[in-house]
Structures are given as C-alpha cells and as structure tokens.
Amino acid sequence: MFRLQGSKVLAVEMTGDAVKAKNGSMVAYDGQMAFKKLSGGGEGIRGMVTRRITGEQMTVMEVRGQGTCWFADRASEINLVALQGDTLYVESSNLLATDSGLRTGTSFTGLRGASQGNGLFTTTVEGHGQAAITSDGPAVVLRVSPQFPLSVDPGAYIAHQGNLRQSFQSGVTFRTLMGEGGGEAFQIRFEGDGLVYVQPSERNTIAGDV
C-alpha cells in the first residue's frame, strides 16, 4: 500500500481503506477520496495530545477512498517502517503517515521531550502495517545489541523499535566533548536489542542545556 516515489514523496494506493497522515501533507491524488480533519484528544497519528509546554494542538487528517494519494513534508526524506505487531516510538514531528492496520498513542518521555520543547510525550505506533517517518537527510538505522549499547545526540534522534531500555546521561554532550558549548547537556542511551533511527542533521532545541 505504501511505496516511495523518489526519496521525498510517499505514494499510497487506496482500495477503500483509510490512511492517517500529517495535516496538510497531501500534495496530489487521483480517484475518489474523502477527507476528514482529526483534532482534539482522540487517537491520531501523533497521539492527538496537546503539547504540555507549547500548548500546540496536534492535528491530522484521515483519507479514505479508491485511487492513489501522494504525500510529502517540506522536501524531507521519507523512510518506510514495517511493523509486525511490535511498537515504534517516534518523535511526533517525524511521523508522516500510518496505514489502517496501525494504532497510535503516546508514551511519556520526560527529560528528552521537555528539552526539545515537544512536550512530555512521544508518539507510539503499534500493530501490523506500514508507517512513514521523515528525516532531515537520509536516515541511518543503527543496531543496538546487549553487547553494544548506543548513545545518541537528542537532536539527531528520530525513532526506535525493539526491546530497548532508554535512559539519559546528563552533564555531557558530543559538542562539549569537542570543546563546543551551547548544546544539549545530555545524551540518550539505548540498551537491549533493537533499532534506532537517526538523521544526519540536528533539529533545533529551545531549552538549551538541561
């Protein structure tokens, strides 16, 4: 149902089912489609929660019909993730679309979410189906194993899946290690067995050192 047309456009083949997508991300469609804007506190692509810090209301749209829809988001790279009953944890700003076989919700993230001004929650996607996530530049998928834990700059983190434990290492950053200041004063550490998605460009954060 999901396929990439180039690296920056998602094509979704619709056969009467529905897809949820980031509001305003559809760039074209053919066939017969019905559109519904979703907002409020219900289930949605980004968890449909009001961000605790900014107070911004998250909105998505549901598309249902017969034909093909094309989606894009500010020329970002698009990455497809197939879920087989497992859970994907993804930054809300990086989730573009989910198919009808997936459920979305929220998960408490604490320090990392607050430091980025994205609120205290991140989005969860679970079930059987495909999700499309965006990245600033081609995403890199890094394997975490029990023998090899992984530390990630919070500005480069996009998503993770698998049996991973997430913790925060405060007081040190990649920038301070290189003699540069002004960055996030912590790293995200992953232990266990799973995958972590990172982007080659750091998003801006608003909280400064934590």
mmCIF file with all atom_site columns, C-alpha atoms in Angstrom:
data_model
loop_
_atom_site.group_PDB
_atom_site.id
_atom_site.type_symbol
_atom_site.label_atom_id
_atom_site.label_alt_id
_atom_site.label_comp_id
_atom_site.label_asym_id
_atom_site.label_entity_id
_atom_site.label_seq_id
_atom_site.pdbx_PDB_ins_code
_atom_site.Cartn_x
_atom_site.Cartn_y
_atom_site.Cartn_z
_atom_site.occupancy
_atom_site.B_iso_or_equiv
_atom_site.pdbx_formal_charge
_atom_site.auth_seq_id
_atom_site.auth_comp_id
_atom_site.auth_asym_id
_atom_site.auth_atom_id
_atom_site.pdbx_PDB_model_num
ATOM 1   C CA . MET A 1 1   ? 0.000   0.000  0.000  1.00 0.00 ? 1   MET A CA 1
ATOM 2   C CA . PHE A 1 2   ? 2.895   2.379  0.778  1.00 0.00 ? 2   PHE A CA 1
ATOM 3   C CA . ARG A 1 3   ? 5.658   2.990  -1.766 1.00 0.00 ? 3   ARG A CA 1
ATOM 4   C CA . LEU A 1 4   ? 8.255   5.690  -2.254 1.00 0.00 ? 4   LEU A CA 1
ATOM 5   C CA . GLN A 1 5   ? 8.254   7.752  -5.421 1.00 0.00 ? 5   GLN A CA 1
ATOM 6   C CA . GLY A 1 6   ? 11.761  9.112  -5.258 1.00 0.00 ? 6   GLY A CA 1
ATOM 7   C CA . SER A 1 7   ? 13.040  9.660  -1.728 1.00 0.00 ? 7   SER A CA 1
ATOM 8   C CA . LYS A 1 8   ? 10.794  12.590 -0.763 1.00 0.00 ? 8   LYS A CA 1
ATOM 9   C CA . VAL A 1 9   ? 7.297   11.588 -1.894 1.00 0.00 ? 9   VAL A CA 1
ATOM 10  C CA . LEU A 1 10  ? 5.106   8.826  -0.431 1.00 0.00 ? 10  LEU A CA 1
ATOM 11  C CA . ALA A 1 11  ? 2.541   7.197  -2.744 1.00 0.00 ? 11  ALA A CA 1
ATOM 12  C CA . VAL A 1 12  ? -0.327  5.354  -1.044 1.00 0.00 ? 12  VAL A CA 1
ATOM 13  C CA . GLU A 1 13  ? -2.548  3.004  -3.043 1.00 0.00 ? 13  GLU A CA 1
ATOM 14  C CA . MET A 1 14  ? -6.092  3.190  -1.647 1.00 0.00 ? 14  MET A CA 1
ATOM 15  C CA . THR A 1 15  ? -8.640  0.394  -2.126 1.00 0.00 ? 15  THR A CA 1
ATOM 16  C CA . GLY A 1 16  ? -11.451 1.638  0.080  1.00 0.00 ? 16  GLY A CA 1
ATOM 17  C CA . ASP A 1 17  ? -9.408  1.635  3.267  1.00 0.00 ? 17  ASP A CA 1
ATOM 18  C CA . ALA A 1 18  ? -8.122  4.625  5.234  1.00 0.00 ? 18  ALA A CA 1
ATOM 19  C CA . VAL A 1 19  ? -4.767  6.220  5.936  1.00 0.00 ? 19  VAL A CA 1
ATOM 20  C CA . LYS A 1 20  ? -3.909  8.837  8.563  1.00 0.00 ? 20  LYS A CA 1
ATOM 21  C CA . ALA A 1 21  ? -1.413  11.492 7.572  1.00 0.00 ? 21  ALA A CA 1
ATOM 22  C CA . LYS A 1 22  ? 0.129   14.700 8.840  1.00 0.00 ? 22  LYS A CA 1
ATOM 23  C CA . ASN A 1 23  ? -2.313  17.524 8.249  1.00 0.00 ? 23  ASN A CA 1
ATOM 24  C CA . GLY A 1 24  ? -1.502  19.418 5.053  1.00 0.00 ? 24  GLY A CA 1
ATOM 25  C CA . SER A 1 25  ? 0.982   16.835 3.770  1.00 0.00 ? 25  SER A CA 1
ATOM 26  C CA . MET A 1 26  ? -1.025  15.594 0.769  1.00 0.00 ? 26  MET A CA 1
ATOM 27  C CA . VAL A 1 27  ? 0.323   17.025 -2.486 1.00 0.00 ? 27  VAL A CA 1
ATOM 28  C CA . ALA A 1 28  ? -1.867  15.205 -5.065 1.00 0.00 ? 28  ALA A CA 1
ATOM 29  C CA . TYR A 1 29  ? -4.412  12.418 -5.521 1.00 0.00 ? 29  TYR A CA 1
ATOM 30  C CA . ASP A 1 30  ? -6.389  10.633 -8.208 1.00 0.00 ? 30  ASP A CA 1
ATOM 31  C CA . GLY A 1 31  ? -9.586  8.597  -7.981 1.00 0.00 ? 31  GLY A CA 1
ATOM 32  C CA . GLN A 1 32  ? -12.371 9.148  -5.453 1.00 0.00 ? 32  GLN A CA 1
ATOM 33  C CA . MET A 1 33  ? -11.278 10.310 -1.989 1.00 0.00 ? 33  MET A CA 1
ATOM 34  C CA . ALA A 1 34  ? -12.986 11.518 1.172  1.00 0.00 ? 34  ALA A CA 1
ATOM 35  C CA . PHE A 1 35  ? -11.093 13.664 3.650  1.00 0.00 ? 35  PHE A CA 1
ATOM 36  C CA . LYS A 1 36  ? -11.654 14.290 7.341  1.00 0.00 ? 36  LYS A CA 1
ATOM 37  C CA . LYS A 1 37  ? -9.624  16.518 9.625  1.00 0.00 ? 37  LYS A CA 1
ATOM 38  C CA . LEU A 1 38  ? -8.993  14.976 13.029 1.00 0.00 ? 38  LEU A CA 1
ATOM 39  C CA . SER A 1 39  ? -8.294  17.037 16.120 1.00 0.00 ? 39  SER A CA 1
ATOM 40  C CA . GLY A 1 40  ? -8.909  17.035 19.844 1.00 0.00 ? 40  GLY A CA 1
ATOM 41  C CA . GLY A 1 41  ? -7.984  14.428 22.403 1.00 0.00 ? 41  GLY A CA 1
ATOM 42  C CA . GLY A 1 42  ? -8.731  11.275 20.438 1.00 0.00 ? 42  GLY A CA 1
ATOM 43  C CA . GLU A 1 43  ? -6.378  8.812  18.822 1.00 0.00 ? 43  GLU A CA 1
ATOM 44  C CA . GLY A 1 44  ? -4.356  10.187 15.923 1.00 0.00 ? 44  GLY A CA 1
ATOM 45  C CA . ILE A 1 45  ? -1.105  9.971  14.096 1.00 0.00 ? 45  ILE A CA 1
ATOM 46  C CA . ARG A 1 46  ? 0.843   11.981 16.677 1.00 0.00 ? 46  ARG A CA 1
ATOM 47  C CA . GLY A 1 47  ? -1.047  10.783 19.695 1.00 0.00 ? 47  GLY A CA 1
ATOM 48  C CA . MET A 1 48  ? -3.503  13.667 19.491 1.00 0.00 ? 48  MET A CA 1
ATOM 49  C CA . VAL A 1 49  ? -2.207  15.251 22.687 1.00 0.00 ? 49  VAL A CA 1
ATOM 50  C CA . THR A 1 50  ? -1.810  18.930 23.432 1.00 0.00 ? 50  THR A CA 1
ATOM 51  C CA . ARG A 1 51  ? 1.837   19.611 23.953 1.00 0.00 ? 51  ARG A CA 1
ATOM 52  C CA . ARG A 1 52  ? 2.360   20.381 27.606 1.00 0.00 ? 52  ARG A CA 1
ATOM 53  C CA . ILE A 1 53  ? 4.949   23.107 27.059 1.00 0.00 ? 53  ILE A CA 1
ATOM 54  C CA . THR A 1 54  ? 3.895   24.916 23.898 1.00 0.00 ? 54  THR A CA 1
ATOM 55  C CA . GLY A 1 55  ? 0.169   24.231 24.197 1.00 0.00 ? 55  GLY A CA 1
ATOM 56  C CA . GLU A 1 56  ? 0.058   23.472 20.478 1.00 0.00 ? 56  GLU A CA 1
ATOM 57  C CA . GLN A 1 57  ? -2.821  21.287 19.326 1.00 0.00 ? 57  GLN A CA 1
ATOM 58  C CA . MET A 1 58  ? -1.762  18.444 17.042 1.00 0.00 ? 58  MET A CA 1
ATOM 59  C CA . THR A 1 59  ? -3.964  17.807 14.014 1.00 0.00 ? 59  THR A CA 1
ATOM 60  C CA . VAL A 1 60  ? -4.027  15.062 11.403 1.00 0.00 ? 60  VAL A CA 1
ATOM 61  C CA . MET A 1 61  ? -6.240  14.073 8.518  1.00 0.00 ? 61  MET A CA 1
ATOM 62  C CA . GLU A 1 62  ? -7.857  10.801 7.532  1.00 0.00 ? 62  GLU A CA 1
ATOM 63  C CA . VAL A 1 63  ? -8.073  9.926  3.840  1.00 0.00 ? 63  VAL A CA 1
ATOM 64  C CA . ARG A 1 64  ? -10.374 7.142  2.632  1.00 0.00 ? 64  ARG A CA 1
ATOM 65  C CA . GLY A 1 65  ? -11.272 6.050  -0.895 1.00 0.00 ? 65  GLY A CA 1
ATOM 66  C CA . GLN A 1 66  ? -10.194 4.464  -4.167 1.00 0.00 ? 66  GLN A CA 1
ATOM 67  C CA . GLY A 1 67  ? -7.110  5.651  -6.010 1.00 0.00 ? 67  GLY A CA 1
ATOM 68  C CA . THR A 1 68  ? -3.650  6.974  -5.188 1.00 0.00 ? 68  THR A CA 1
ATOM 69  C CA . CYS A 1 69  ? -2.623  9.736  -2.774 1.00 0.00 ? 69  CYS A CA 1
ATOM 70  C CA . TRP A 1 70  ? 0.796   11.358 -2.708 1.00 0.00 ? 70  TRP A CA 1
ATOM 71  C CA . PHE A 1 71  ? 2.239   12.851 0.499  1.00 0.00 ? 71  PHE A CA 1
ATOM 72  C CA . ALA A 1 72  ? 5.332   14.953 1.240  1.00 0.00 ? 72  ALA A CA 1
ATOM 73  C CA . ASP A 1 73  ? 6.571   17.205 4.048  1.00 0.00 ? 73  ASP A CA 1
ATOM 74  C CA . ARG A 1 74  ? 8.868   20.144 3.276  1.00 0.00 ? 74  ARG A CA 1
ATOM 75  C CA . ALA A 1 75  ? 11.084  18.052 0.964  1.00 0.00 ? 75  ALA A CA 1
ATOM 76  C CA . SER A 1 76  ? 12.127  15.808 3.871  1.00 0.00 ? 76  SER A CA 1
ATOM 77  C CA . GLU A 1 77  ? 13.461  12.332 3.187  1.00 0.00 ? 77  GLU A CA 1
ATOM 78  C CA . ILE A 1 78  ? 10.836  9.631  3.775  1.00 0.00 ? 78  ILE A CA 1
ATOM 79  C CA . ASN A 1 79  ? 11.585  6.244  5.330  1.00 0.00 ? 79  ASN A CA 1
ATOM 80  C CA . LEU A 1 80  ? 9.208   3.264  5.426  1.00 0.00 ? 80  LEU A CA 1
ATOM 81  C CA . VAL A 1 81  ? 8.990   1.140  8.564  1.00 0.00 ? 81  VAL A CA 1
ATOM 82  C CA . ALA A 1 82  ? 7.171   -2.227 8.550  1.00 0.00 ? 82  ALA A CA 1
ATOM 83  C CA . LEU A 1 83  ? 5.707   -3.305 11.885 1.00 0.00 ? 83  LEU A CA 1
ATOM 84  C CA . GLN A 1 84  ? 4.827   -6.910 12.702 1.00 0.00 ? 84  GLN A CA 1
ATOM 85  C CA . GLY A 1 85  ? 2.975   -6.499 15.974 1.00 0.00 ? 85  GLY A CA 1
ATOM 86  C CA . ASP A 1 86  ? 5.773   -4.521 17.590 1.00 0.00 ? 86  ASP A CA 1
ATOM 87  C CA . THR A 1 87  ? 5.898   -0.859 18.646 1.00 0.00 ? 87  THR A CA 1
ATOM 88  C CA . LEU A 1 88  ? 7.637   2.088  17.017 1.00 0.00 ? 88  LEU A CA 1
ATOM 89  C CA . TYR A 1 89  ? 8.481   5.094  19.205 1.00 0.00 ? 89  TYR A CA 1
ATOM 90  C CA . VAL A 1 90  ? 8.836   8.197  17.040 1.00 0.00 ? 90  VAL A CA 1
ATOM 91  C CA . GLU A 1 91  ? 9.183   11.943 17.501 1.00 0.00 ? 91  GLU A CA 1
ATOM 92  C CA . SER A 1 92  ? 5.818   13.482 16.661 1.00 0.00 ? 92  SER A CA 1
ATOM 93  C CA . SER A 1 93  ? 7.306   15.910 14.131 1.00 0.00 ? 93  SER A CA 1
ATOM 94  C CA . ASN A 1 94  ? 8.867   12.999 12.204 1.00 0.00 ? 94  ASN A CA 1
ATOM 95  C CA . LEU A 1 95  ? 5.728   10.885 11.693 1.00 0.00 ? 95  LEU A CA 1
ATOM 96  C CA . LEU A 1 96  ? 4.187   11.410 8.249  1.00 0.00 ? 96  LEU A CA 1
ATOM 97  C CA . ALA A 1 97  ? 1.586   8.657  7.764  1.00 0.00 ? 97  ALA A CA 1
ATOM 98  C CA . THR A 1 98  ? 0.264   5.332  9.085  1.00 0.00 ? 98  THR A CA 1
ATOM 99  C CA . ASP A 1 99  ? -1.899  2.745  7.367  1.00 0.00 ? 99  ASP A CA 1
ATOM 100 C CA . SER A 1 100 ? -5.181  1.368  8.670  1.00 0.00 ? 100 SER A CA 1
ATOM 101 C CA . GLY A 1 101 ? -3.565  -1.614 10.397 1.00 0.00 ? 101 GLY A CA 1
ATOM 102 C CA . LEU A 1 102 ? -1.691  0.544  12.906 1.00 0.00 ? 102 LEU A CA 1
ATOM 103 C CA . ARG A 1 103 ? -2.761  2.207  16.160 1.00 0.00 ? 103 ARG A CA 1
ATOM 104 C CA . THR A 1 104 ? -1.190  5.368  17.519 1.00 0.00 ? 104 THR A CA 1
ATOM 105 C CA . GLY A 1 105 ? -0.887  6.658  21.044 1.00 0.00 ? 105 GLY A CA 1
ATOM 106 C CA . THR A 1 106 ? 1.505   8.435  23.377 1.00 0.00 ? 106 THR A CA 1
ATOM 107 C CA . SER A 1 107 ? 4.303   7.477  25.719 1.00 0.00 ? 107 SER A CA 1
ATOM 108 C CA . PHE A 1 108 ? 5.890   9.568  28.479 1.00 0.00 ? 108 PHE A CA 1
ATOM 109 C CA . THR A 1 109 ? 9.445   10.597 27.612 1.00 0.00 ? 109 THR A CA 1
ATOM 110 C CA . GLY A 1 110 ? 10.272  13.051 30.368 1.00 0.00 ? 110 GLY A CA 1
ATOM 111 C CA . LEU A 1 111 ? 13.530  14.910 30.045 1.00 0.00 ? 111 LEU A CA 1
ATOM 112 C CA . ARG A 1 112 ? 14.136  14.454 26.332 1.00 0.00 ? 112 ARG A CA 1
ATOM 113 C CA . GLY A 1 113 ? 10.700  15.668 25.292 1.00 0.00 ? 113 GLY A CA 1
ATOM 114 C CA . ALA A 1 114 ? 10.820  18.653 27.626 1.00 0.00 ? 114 ALA A CA 1
ATOM 115 C CA . SER A 1 115 ? 14.267  19.713 26.485 1.00 0.00 ? 115 SER A CA 1
ATOM 116 C CA . GLN A 1 116 ? 13.170  19.816 22.872 1.00 0.00 ? 116 GLN A CA 1
ATOM 117 C CA . GLY A 1 117 ? 10.007  21.762 23.538 1.00 0.00 ? 117 GLY A CA 1
ATOM 118 C CA . ASN A 1 118 ? 7.974   18.919 22.071 1.00 0.00 ? 118 ASN A CA 1
ATOM 119 C CA . GLY A 1 119 ? 6.102   18.323 25.314 1.00 0.00 ? 119 GLY A CA 1
ATOM 120 C CA . LEU A 1 120 ? 6.500   15.406 27.693 1.00 0.00 ? 120 LEU A CA 1
ATOM 121 C CA . PHE A 1 121 ? 5.238   12.726 25.323 1.00 0.00 ? 121 PHE A CA 1
ATOM 122 C CA . THR A 1 122 ? 6.364   10.936 22.199 1.00 0.00 ? 122 THR A CA 1
ATOM 123 C CA . THR A 1 123 ? 4.191   9.072  19.725 1.00 0.00 ? 123 THR A CA 1
ATOM 124 C CA . THR A 1 124 ? 3.814   5.289  19.700 1.00 0.00 ? 124 THR A CA 1
ATOM 125 C CA . VAL A 1 125 ? 2.776   3.309  16.626 1.00 0.00 ? 125 VAL A CA 1
ATOM 126 C CA . GLU A 1 126 ? 1.867   -0.361 17.033 1.00 0.00 ? 126 GLU A CA 1
ATOM 127 C CA . GLY A 1 127 ? 0.215   -3.215 15.188 1.00 0.00 ? 127 GLY A CA 1
ATOM 128 C CA . HIS A 1 128 ? 0.715   -4.780 11.769 1.00 0.00 ? 128 HIS A CA 1
ATOM 129 C CA . GLY A 1 129 ? 1.313   -2.443 8.848  1.00 0.00 ? 129 GLY A CA 1
ATOM 130 C CA . GLN A 1 130 ? 3.491   0.327  7.498  1.00 0.00 ? 130 GLN A CA 1
ATOM 131 C CA . ALA A 1 131 ? 4.425   3.738  8.837  1.00 0.00 ? 131 ALA A CA 1
ATOM 132 C CA . ALA A 1 132 ? 6.229   6.540  7.020  1.00 0.00 ? 132 ALA A CA 1
ATOM 133 C CA . ILE A 1 133 ? 8.671   8.677  9.007  1.00 0.00 ? 133 ILE A CA 1
ATOM 134 C CA . THR A 1 134 ? 10.597  11.719 7.810  1.00 0.00 ? 134 THR A CA 1
ATOM 135 C CA . SER A 1 135 ? 14.171  12.805 8.350  1.00 0.00 ? 135 SER A CA 1
ATOM 136 C CA . ASP A 1 136 ? 16.329  15.809 7.519  1.00 0.00 ? 136 ASP A CA 1
ATOM 137 C CA . GLY A 1 137 ? 18.643  13.978 5.140  1.00 0.00 ? 137 GLY A CA 1
ATOM 138 C CA . PRO A 1 138 ? 18.736  10.199 4.647  1.00 0.00 ? 138 PRO A CA 1
ATOM 139 C CA . ALA A 1 139 ? 18.032  8.375  7.902  1.00 0.00 ? 139 ALA A CA 1
ATOM 140 C CA . VAL A 1 140 ? 20.563  5.915  9.299  1.00 0.00 ? 140 VAL A CA 1
ATOM 141 C CA . VAL A 1 141 ? 19.334  2.773  11.091 1.00 0.00 ? 141 VAL A CA 1
ATOM 142 C CA . LEU A 1 142 ? 21.658  1.671  13.911 1.00 0.00 ? 142 LEU A CA 1
ATOM 143 C CA . ARG A 1 143 ? 21.507  -1.728 15.570 1.00 0.00 ? 143 ARG A CA 1
ATOM 144 C CA . VAL A 1 144 ? 21.630  -1.978 19.367 1.00 0.00 ? 144 VAL A CA 1
ATOM 145 C CA . SER A 1 145 ? 22.617  -5.311 20.937 1.00 0.00 ? 145 SER A CA 1
ATOM 146 C CA . PRO A 1 146 ? 23.186  -6.367 24.560 1.00 0.00 ? 146 PRO A CA 1
ATOM 147 C CA . GLN A 1 147 ? 26.927  -6.237 23.922 1.00 0.00 ? 147 GLN A CA 1
ATOM 148 C CA . PHE A 1 148 ? 26.848  -2.854 22.207 1.00 0.00 ? 148 PHE A CA 1
ATOM 149 C CA . PRO A 1 149 ? 24.675  -0.133 23.783 1.00 0.00 ? 149 PRO A CA 1
ATOM 150 C CA . LEU A 1 150 ? 24.229  3.095  21.839 1.00 0.00 ? 150 LEU A CA 1
ATOM 151 C CA . SER A 1 151 ? 24.392  6.769  22.829 1.00 0.00 ? 151 SER A CA 1
ATOM 152 C CA . VAL A 1 152 ? 22.604  9.273  20.592 1.00 0.00 ? 152 VAL A CA 1
ATOM 153 C CA . ASP A 1 153 ? 22.516  13.056 20.371 1.00 0.00 ? 153 ASP A CA 1
ATOM 154 C CA . PRO A 1 154 ? 18.896  14.052 21.156 1.00 0.00 ? 154 PRO A CA 1
ATOM 155 C CA . GLY A 1 155 ? 18.815  16.477 18.229 1.00 0.00 ? 155 GLY A CA 1
ATOM 156 C CA . ALA A 1 156 ? 19.565  13.663 15.772 1.00 0.00 ? 156 ALA A CA 1
ATOM 157 C CA . TYR A 1 157 ? 17.184  11.059 17.234 1.00 0.00 ? 157 TYR A CA 1
ATOM 158 C CA . ILE A 1 158 ? 14.080  10.196 15.174 1.00 0.00 ? 158 ILE A CA 1
ATOM 159 C CA . ALA A 1 159 ? 12.660  6.875  16.369 1.00 0.00 ? 159 ALA A CA 1
ATOM 160 C CA . HIS A 1 160 ? 13.394  3.451  17.831 1.00 0.00 ? 160 HIS A CA 1
ATOM 161 C CA . GLN A 1 161 ? 11.841  -0.005 17.959 1.00 0.00 ? 161 GLN A CA 1
ATOM 162 C CA . GLY A 1 162 ? 12.551  -3.328 19.601 1.00 0.00 ? 162 GLY A CA 1
ATOM 163 C CA . ASN A 1 163 ? 13.274  -4.395 23.175 1.00 0.00 ? 163 ASN A CA 1
ATOM 164 C CA . LEU A 1 164 ? 15.209  -1.300 24.216 1.00 0.00 ? 164 LEU A CA 1
ATOM 165 C CA . ARG A 1 165 ? 15.675  0.485  27.528 1.00 0.00 ? 165 ARG A CA 1
ATOM 166 C CA . GLN A 1 166 ? 16.064  4.235  27.233 1.00 0.00 ? 166 GLN A CA 1
ATOM 167 C CA . SER A 1 167 ? 17.946  6.413  29.740 1.00 0.00 ? 167 SER A CA 1
ATOM 168 C CA . PHE A 1 168 ? 19.589  9.817  29.852 1.00 0.00 ? 168 PHE A CA 1
ATOM 169 C CA . GLN A 1 169 ? 23.213  10.706 30.507 1.00 0.00 ? 169 GLN A CA 1
ATOM 170 C CA . SER A 1 170 ? 23.351  14.270 31.752 1.00 0.00 ? 170 SER A CA 1
ATOM 171 C CA . GLY A 1 171 ? 26.244  16.666 32.051 1.00 0.00 ? 171 GLY A CA 1
ATOM 172 C CA . VAL A 1 172 ? 27.990  15.743 28.807 1.00 0.00 ? 172 VAL A CA 1
ATOM 173 C CA . THR A 1 173 ? 27.249  16.184 25.113 1.00 0.00 ? 173 THR A CA 1
ATOM 174 C CA . PHE A 1 174 ? 29.003  15.469 21.868 1.00 0.00 ? 174 PHE A CA 1
ATOM 175 C CA . ARG A 1 175 ? 29.534  19.214 21.490 1.00 0.00 ? 175 ARG A CA 1
ATOM 176 C CA . THR A 1 176 ? 31.099  19.717 24.912 1.00 0.00 ? 176 THR A CA 1
ATOM 177 C CA . LEU A 1 177 ? 33.377  16.746 24.259 1.00 0.00 ? 177 LEU A CA 1
ATOM 178 C CA . MET A 1 178 ? 34.562  18.565 21.135 1.00 0.00 ? 178 MET A CA 1
ATOM 179 C CA . GLY A 1 179 ? 35.081  21.816 23.014 1.00 0.00 ? 179 GLY A CA 1
ATOM 180 C CA . GLU A 1 180 ? 31.897  23.468 21.787 1.00 0.00 ? 180 GLU A CA 1
ATOM 181 C CA . GLY A 1 181 ? 29.167  24.759 24.068 1.00 0.00 ? 181 GLY A CA 1
ATOM 182 C CA . GLY A 1 182 ? 25.515  25.642 23.684 1.00 0.00 ? 182 GLY A CA 1
ATOM 183 C CA . GLY A 1 183 ? 24.248  22.150 23.009 1.00 0.00 ? 183 GLY A CA 1
ATOM 184 C CA . GLU A 1 184 ? 22.062  19.729 24.919 1.00 0.00 ? 184 GLU A CA 1
ATOM 185 C CA . ALA A 1 185 ? 23.774  18.750 28.150 1.00 0.00 ? 185 ALA A CA 1
ATOM 186 C CA . PHE A 1 186 ? 22.781  15.102 27.887 1.00 0.00 ? 186 PHE A CA 1
ATOM 187 C CA . GLN A 1 187 ? 22.757  12.090 25.620 1.00 0.00 ? 187 GLN A CA 1
ATOM 188 C CA . ILE A 1 188 ? 20.129  9.400  25.076 1.00 0.00 ? 188 ILE A CA 1
ATOM 189 C CA . ARG A 1 189 ? 21.433  5.917  25.884 1.00 0.00 ? 189 ARG A CA 1
ATOM 190 C CA . PHE A 1 190 ? 19.806  2.771  24.499 1.00 0.00 ? 190 PHE A CA 1
ATOM 191 C CA . GLU A 1 191 ? 20.439  -0.720 25.880 1.00 0.00 ? 191 GLU A CA 1
ATOM 192 C CA . GLY A 1 192 ? 18.956  -4.054 24.847 1.00 0.00 ? 192 GLY A CA 1
ATOM 193 C CA . ASP A 1 193 ? 18.115  -5.378 21.383 1.00 0.00 ? 193 ASP A CA 1
ATOM 194 C CA . GLY A 1 194 ? 16.553  -3.197 18.689 1.00 0.00 ? 194 GLY A CA 1
ATOM 195 C CA . LEU A 1 195 ? 16.949  -0.454 16.105 1.00 0.00 ? 195 LEU A CA 1
ATOM 196 C CA . VAL A 1 196 ? 17.452  3.300  16.470 1.00 0.00 ? 196 VAL A CA 1
ATOM 197 C CA . TYR A 1 197 ? 16.787  5.754  13.621 1.00 0.00 ? 197 TYR A CA 1
ATOM 198 C CA . VAL A 1 198 ? 18.899  8.917  13.473 1.00 0.00 ? 198 VAL A CA 1
ATOM 199 C CA . GLN A 1 199 ? 19.124  11.760 10.981 1.00 0.00 ? 199 GLN A CA 1
ATOM 200 C CA . PRO A 1 200 ? 22.338  13.432 9.749  1.00 0.00 ? 200 PRO A CA 1
ATOM 201 C CA . SER A 1 201 ? 21.067  16.909 10.713 1.00 0.00 ? 201 SER A CA 1
ATOM 202 C CA . GLU A 1 202 ? 20.192  18.038 14.220 1.00 0.00 ? 202 GLU A CA 1
ATOM 203 C CA . ARG A 1 203 ? 16.831  19.640 14.899 1.00 0.00 ? 203 ARG A CA 1
ATOM 204 C CA . ASN A 1 204 ? 16.809  22.879 16.837 1.00 0.00 ? 204 ASN A CA 1
ATOM 205 C CA . THR A 1 205 ? 16.030  22.668 20.532 1.00 0.00 ? 205 THR A CA 1
ATOM 206 C CA . ILE A 1 206 ? 14.652  25.513 22.583 1.00 0.00 ? 206 ILE A CA 1
ATOM 207 C CA . ALA A 1 207 ? 15.565  24.640 26.157 1.00 0.00 ? 207 ALA A CA 1
ATOM 208 C CA . GLY A 1 208 ? 19.339  24.859 25.873 1.00 0.00 ? 208 GLY A CA 1
ATOM 209 C CA . ASP A 1 209 ? 21.385  22.993 28.449 1.00 0.00 ? 209 ASP A CA 1
ATOM 210 C CA . VAL A 1 210 ? 19.335  20.806 30.789 1.00 0.00 ? 210 VAL A CA 1
#
